[in-house]
XYZ file of C-alpha atoms in Angstrom:
357
model
C 19.949 -26.503 -4.451
C 18.492 -29.255 -6.655
C 14.801 -29.458 -7.444
C 12.688 -32.525 -8.314
C 12.375 -33.295 -12.040
C 9.713 -35.462 -13.628
C 11.361 -38.245 -15.633
C 9.186 -39.488 -18.489
C 11.543 -42.404 -18.995
C 11.275 -43.600 -15.389
C 7.683 -42.422 -14.879
C 8.434 -40.732 -11.563
C 9.808 -37.648 -9.867
C 13.575 -37.746 -9.369
C 15.923 -35.639 -7.272
C 19.636 -36.401 -6.992
C 22.066 -35.126 -4.365
C 25.654 -34.702 -5.597
C 28.965 -34.400 -3.771
C 32.262 -34.055 -5.624
C 30.330 -34.539 -8.862
C 29.043 -37.928 -7.716
C 25.432 -38.774 -6.954
C 25.369 -39.737 -3.283
C 21.593 -39.963 -2.845
C 18.542 -40.315 -5.045
C 14.955 -39.537 -4.041
C 11.963 -40.608 -6.121
C 8.167 -40.629 -6.117
C 5.745 -42.246 -8.542
C 2.925 -39.898 -7.520
C 1.864 -37.481 -10.233
C 1.718 -33.709 -9.896
C 2.436 -31.624 -6.814
C 1.889 -34.554 -4.434
C 4.842 -36.430 -5.915
C 7.071 -33.385 -6.025
C 6.310 -32.617 -2.362
C 6.995 -36.217 -1.357
C 10.457 -36.003 -2.908
C 11.152 -32.729 -1.085
C 10.085 -34.263 2.233
C 12.444 -37.190 1.686
C 15.321 -34.837 0.947
C 14.528 -32.711 4.035
C 14.701 -35.820 6.229
C 17.956 -36.954 4.603
C 19.669 -33.620 5.173
C 18.937 -33.682 8.870
C 15.974 -31.409 8.395
C 13.384 -33.849 9.645
C 12.846 -31.817 12.796
C 12.775 -28.603 10.736
C 10.217 -30.123 8.358
C 7.928 -30.669 11.360
C 8.216 -27.005 12.391
C 5.020 -25.098 13.026
C 3.996 -21.841 11.382
C 4.880 -19.997 14.594
C 8.353 -21.622 14.630
C 9.102 -20.270 11.154
C 7.319 -16.929 11.442
C 10.071 -15.025 13.256
C 12.622 -15.893 10.597
C 10.111 -14.840 7.951
C 9.633 -11.446 9.625
C 13.403 -10.893 9.724
C 13.485 -11.645 6.001
C 10.548 -9.297 5.381
C 12.216 -6.407 7.226
C 15.287 -6.829 5.015
C 13.257 -6.729 1.793
C 10.322 -4.380 2.424
C 9.984 -0.746 3.434
C 9.147 -0.256 7.149
C 5.473 0.443 6.414
C 5.125 -2.684 4.263
C 6.847 -4.855 6.878
C 4.580 -3.436 9.584
C 1.465 -4.353 7.572
C 2.693 -7.936 7.223
C 3.362 -8.177 10.962
C -0.145 -6.882 11.715
C -1.730 -9.498 9.437
C 0.398 -12.208 11.051
C -0.507 -11.227 14.598
C -4.208 -10.696 13.871
C -5.105 -13.295 11.264
C -2.438 -15.954 10.684
C -0.777 -16.931 13.960
C -4.041 -17.140 15.964
C -5.535 -19.424 13.291
C -2.673 -21.760 12.293
C 0.343 -20.773 14.426
C 0.489 -24.176 16.122
C 0.062 -26.262 12.983
C 2.870 -27.848 10.977
C 3.517 -25.759 7.888
C 4.049 -28.857 5.736
C 0.602 -30.173 6.731
C -1.308 -27.106 5.556
C -2.800 -27.518 2.087
C -3.735 -24.756 -0.341
C -7.356 -25.169 0.716
C -6.425 -24.820 4.400
C -4.671 -21.523 3.706
C -7.542 -20.388 1.475
C -10.069 -21.113 4.237
C -7.976 -18.974 6.582
C -8.219 -16.077 4.110
C -11.925 -16.585 3.374
C -12.906 -16.897 7.048
C -10.955 -13.860 8.287
C -13.203 -11.388 10.089
C -12.926 -8.303 12.266
C -13.342 -8.712 16.021
C -17.014 -7.719 15.720
C -17.568 -10.371 13.052
C -17.746 -7.982 10.095
C -15.999 -8.604 6.792
C -12.773 -6.776 5.998
C -12.334 -4.549 2.969
C -11.231 -6.106 -0.309
C -7.833 -4.454 0.082
C -7.261 -6.081 3.485
C -8.205 -9.541 2.200
C -5.724 -9.002 -0.600
C -3.089 -8.111 2.015
C -3.826 -11.344 3.909
C -3.533 -13.340 0.686
C -0.245 -11.672 -0.266
C 1.172 -12.199 3.238
C 0.350 -15.924 3.165
C 1.889 -16.214 -0.308
C 5.087 -14.451 0.805
C 5.361 -16.748 3.849
C 4.944 -19.883 1.713
C 7.605 -18.696 -0.728
C 9.936 -18.061 2.218
C 9.391 -21.643 3.441
C 9.858 -22.976 -0.075
C 13.266 -21.317 -0.341
C 14.277 -23.425 2.680
C 13.322 -26.572 0.797
C 10.058 -27.240 2.639
C 7.254 -28.893 0.697
C 4.500 -26.348 1.198
C 1.283 -25.338 -0.553
C 1.474 -23.642 -3.943
C 1.082 -19.912 -3.245
C 0.043 -19.157 -6.837
C -3.282 -20.980 -6.307
C -4.472 -18.610 -3.575
C -7.063 -15.939 -4.409
C -8.811 -12.920 -2.873
C -12.393 -13.804 -1.884
C -15.225 -12.137 -3.771
C -17.327 -11.570 -0.663
C -14.930 -8.866 0.555
C -16.559 -5.528 1.246
C -16.077 -2.956 -1.471
C -16.004 0.206 0.563
C -17.449 3.232 -1.150
C -15.010 6.126 -1.254
C -16.496 9.106 0.562
C -16.008 12.488 -1.062
C -16.455 16.066 0.054
C -19.684 17.528 -1.282
C -19.733 21.007 -2.862
C -21.664 22.349 0.137
C -19.079 21.011 2.602
C -16.295 22.408 0.380
C -17.842 25.876 0.512
C -18.004 25.661 4.300
C -14.345 24.585 4.356
C -13.385 27.837 2.619
C -15.542 30.235 4.601
C -14.173 32.397 7.432
C -15.967 30.947 10.436
C -13.711 31.024 13.490
C -14.234 27.328 14.253
C -12.565 26.463 10.951
C -10.408 29.339 9.738
C -8.536 29.664 13.048
C -7.129 26.120 12.893
C -3.350 26.032 12.414
C -3.643 23.469 9.591
C -6.571 25.025 7.723
C -4.466 25.856 4.640
C -3.137 22.275 4.609
C -6.693 20.914 4.377
C -7.721 23.434 1.732
C -4.597 22.703 -0.311
C -5.396 18.966 -0.234
C -8.842 19.742 -1.606
C -7.535 22.052 -4.318
C -4.605 19.916 -5.530
C -5.516 16.311 -4.774
C -2.184 15.393 -3.193
C -1.695 12.383 -0.990
C -1.417 13.612 2.626
C 2.157 12.261 2.733
C 3.024 14.344 -0.352
C 1.574 17.535 1.100
C 3.537 16.945 4.321
C 6.688 16.622 2.201
C 6.270 19.837 0.220
C 8.993 22.469 0.608
C 8.992 26.073 -0.551
C 11.711 25.262 -3.097
C 9.213 22.950 -4.823
C 7.125 25.970 -5.887
C 8.223 28.050 -8.875
C 5.518 30.566 -9.701
C 2.419 28.496 -10.421
C 4.436 25.322 -11.049
C 4.655 22.732 -8.251
C 7.082 19.797 -8.311
C 6.098 16.836 -6.157
C 9.270 14.908 -5.383
C 9.079 13.625 -1.790
C 6.666 12.298 0.800
C 6.720 11.813 4.561
C 5.255 8.533 5.798
C 3.247 8.096 8.990
C 6.472 6.919 10.659
C 8.163 10.210 9.605
C 10.344 8.549 6.989
C 11.134 10.804 4.010
C 10.745 8.974 0.691
C 10.566 9.837 -3.002
C 6.857 8.999 -3.032
C 4.544 6.017 -3.065
C 5.493 4.973 -6.609
C 7.856 6.168 -9.326
C 4.878 7.949 -10.926
C 4.436 9.989 -7.739
C 7.255 12.307 -8.833
C 5.404 14.771 -11.031
C 4.598 18.392 -11.868
C 1.315 20.260 -11.398
C 0.320 23.782 -12.368
C -1.462 25.345 -9.436
C -4.941 26.860 -9.758
C -5.368 30.407 -8.496
C -7.127 29.277 -5.322
C -4.169 27.070 -4.377
C -1.720 29.935 -4.919
C -3.846 32.067 -2.585
C -3.690 29.341 0.073
C 0.112 29.227 -0.228
C 0.282 32.991 0.300
C -1.909 32.672 3.400
C 0.232 29.800 4.667
C 3.391 31.877 4.195
C 1.849 34.670 6.245
C 0.898 32.188 8.968
C 4.221 30.307 9.308
C 6.800 32.620 7.712
C 8.246 33.606 11.084
C 9.320 29.983 11.678
C 11.755 30.140 8.714
C 10.870 26.519 7.980
C 11.752 24.849 4.657
C 8.443 22.951 4.889
C 5.352 24.571 3.405
C 3.122 22.932 6.010
C 5.295 22.538 9.118
C 4.333 21.467 12.604
C 4.028 24.036 15.396
C 7.806 24.319 15.825
C 8.694 24.450 12.123
C 9.638 20.793 11.694
C 8.167 18.259 9.306
C 4.451 17.658 9.793
C 3.259 14.253 11.006
C 0.125 13.001 9.237
C -1.335 11.798 12.525
C -1.165 15.316 13.982
C -2.933 16.773 10.946
C -5.533 13.977 11.096
C -6.161 14.693 14.781
C -6.985 18.334 14.051
C -9.015 17.351 10.991
C -11.387 15.268 13.117
C -12.498 18.435 14.903
C -12.796 20.414 11.672
C -14.767 17.757 9.813
C -17.303 17.550 12.632
C -17.793 21.321 12.399
C -18.241 20.909 8.629
C -20.800 18.139 9.067
C -18.769 15.367 7.377
C -17.570 13.104 10.225
C -16.764 10.103 7.972
C -14.373 11.879 5.578
C -10.680 11.101 6.153
C -7.741 13.171 4.889
C -7.178 10.798 1.965
C -10.732 11.442 0.788
C -9.656 14.898 -0.395
C -7.783 13.017 -3.113
C -10.842 10.965 -4.054
C -12.856 14.194 -4.242
C -10.259 15.808 -6.515
C -10.252 12.849 -8.915
C -14.069 12.710 -8.948
C -14.396 16.441 -9.642
C -11.905 16.507 -12.500
C -13.321 13.364 -14.108
C -16.798 14.916 -13.941
C -15.407 18.110 -15.511
C -14.333 16.069 -18.543
C -10.555 16.247 -18.043
C -8.821 13.718 -20.345
C -7.801 10.596 -18.484
C -4.149 10.930 -19.494
C -4.003 14.366 -17.871
C -5.741 13.078 -14.753
C -3.228 10.221 -14.529
C -0.342 12.676 -14.562
C -1.952 15.001 -12.030
C -2.591 12.359 -9.392
C 0.602 10.360 -9.964
C -1.031 7.046 -10.838
C 0.687 4.308 -12.803
C -0.856 3.031 -16.027
C -1.983 -0.146 -14.245
C -4.070 1.757 -11.710
C -7.849 1.510 -12.293
C -8.096 5.316 -12.411
C -6.951 5.253 -16.023
C -6.781 2.999 -19.012
C -4.942 5.310 -21.470
C -1.187 5.452 -21.907
C 0.977 8.279 -23.134
C 2.930 11.378 -22.241
C 1.305 14.437 -20.716
C 2.593 17.753 -22.050
C 2.673 21.110 -20.310
C -0.243 22.152 -22.526
C -2.331 19.314 -21.110
C -1.387 20.290 -17.565
C -2.303 23.889 -18.314
C -5.683 22.651 -19.525
C -6.104 20.933 -16.184
C -5.202 24.191 -14.429
C -7.877 26.008 -16.457
C -10.454 23.358 -15.582
C -9.571 23.666 -11.902
C -9.871 27.457 -11.954
C -13.370 27.115 -13.399
C -14.261 24.386 -10.923
C -13.083 26.392 -7.902
C -14.509 29.740 -8.964
C -17.475 29.227 -6.622
C -15.183 28.945 -3.589
């Protein structure tokens, strides 16, 4: 499909439609910049019988966009886009013509987005809104509609930067004591293992006994909240860790607890099948209240692990390998290859760190 071209010779935007190698229609605009380019696209849309389509509202085009999203994104990513659309985009501009919405109109939608109680969203959620709007505009652009330039959108600075809660040493000691309210929970070794190894909850759910060879653990799969088995959140998620002694002890206790199920999963559900994160989170809410840390979610075990190892002086390159972060993640700013010796050093640091447990 042809695109408008600025002609210095003619001093205007030009777009030609060809059929059988002959120019059958020419659209022009003397306006400079994006305004002229968009005018040419609108003229072409009307010529090609798309005048009615060019007047389509955001809601008219949204369903086709969602179909496109489901074909290109993983189920979890597509679901996030649908949530943003239903909560923040369609209620605000669903009835407006997509070709009438400027960059500033879309930016105001992003900036003004609020929770139902009027509070600001987290910075990550505002970024999701921005990325969803940009993806929608690119979808419309592929259909030849003259829409706002998605590259000019930004994430507002007033977004809340939520502090990551961590598990304090005192709470950690209570997690590992033998009080009935805690130690009798079916998933107690799952929670302790998260603390000791810093895995994503999805990665711990995906662990199988074949992934453990002595004190060496290979992380090579994850189970999403929708029970979809994947190779992990990113390509860096596939990695090796050497287990500290405390983690090996938890695996032995877990084997004694669930060995009769003959399950391939290290942390199975009650019947031996793959564990759903939501089930583990449900039990964790009771445990965390008994521990006195009601605001700590399962993912915060990972934040605690990273905080503890960074405080212990572990080299950033080793920490990057342990947690499965890419080089672009803010956790690290050093590139390189992590050797087994470096991972063993991390194991030694963890053994010293967990000796008080």
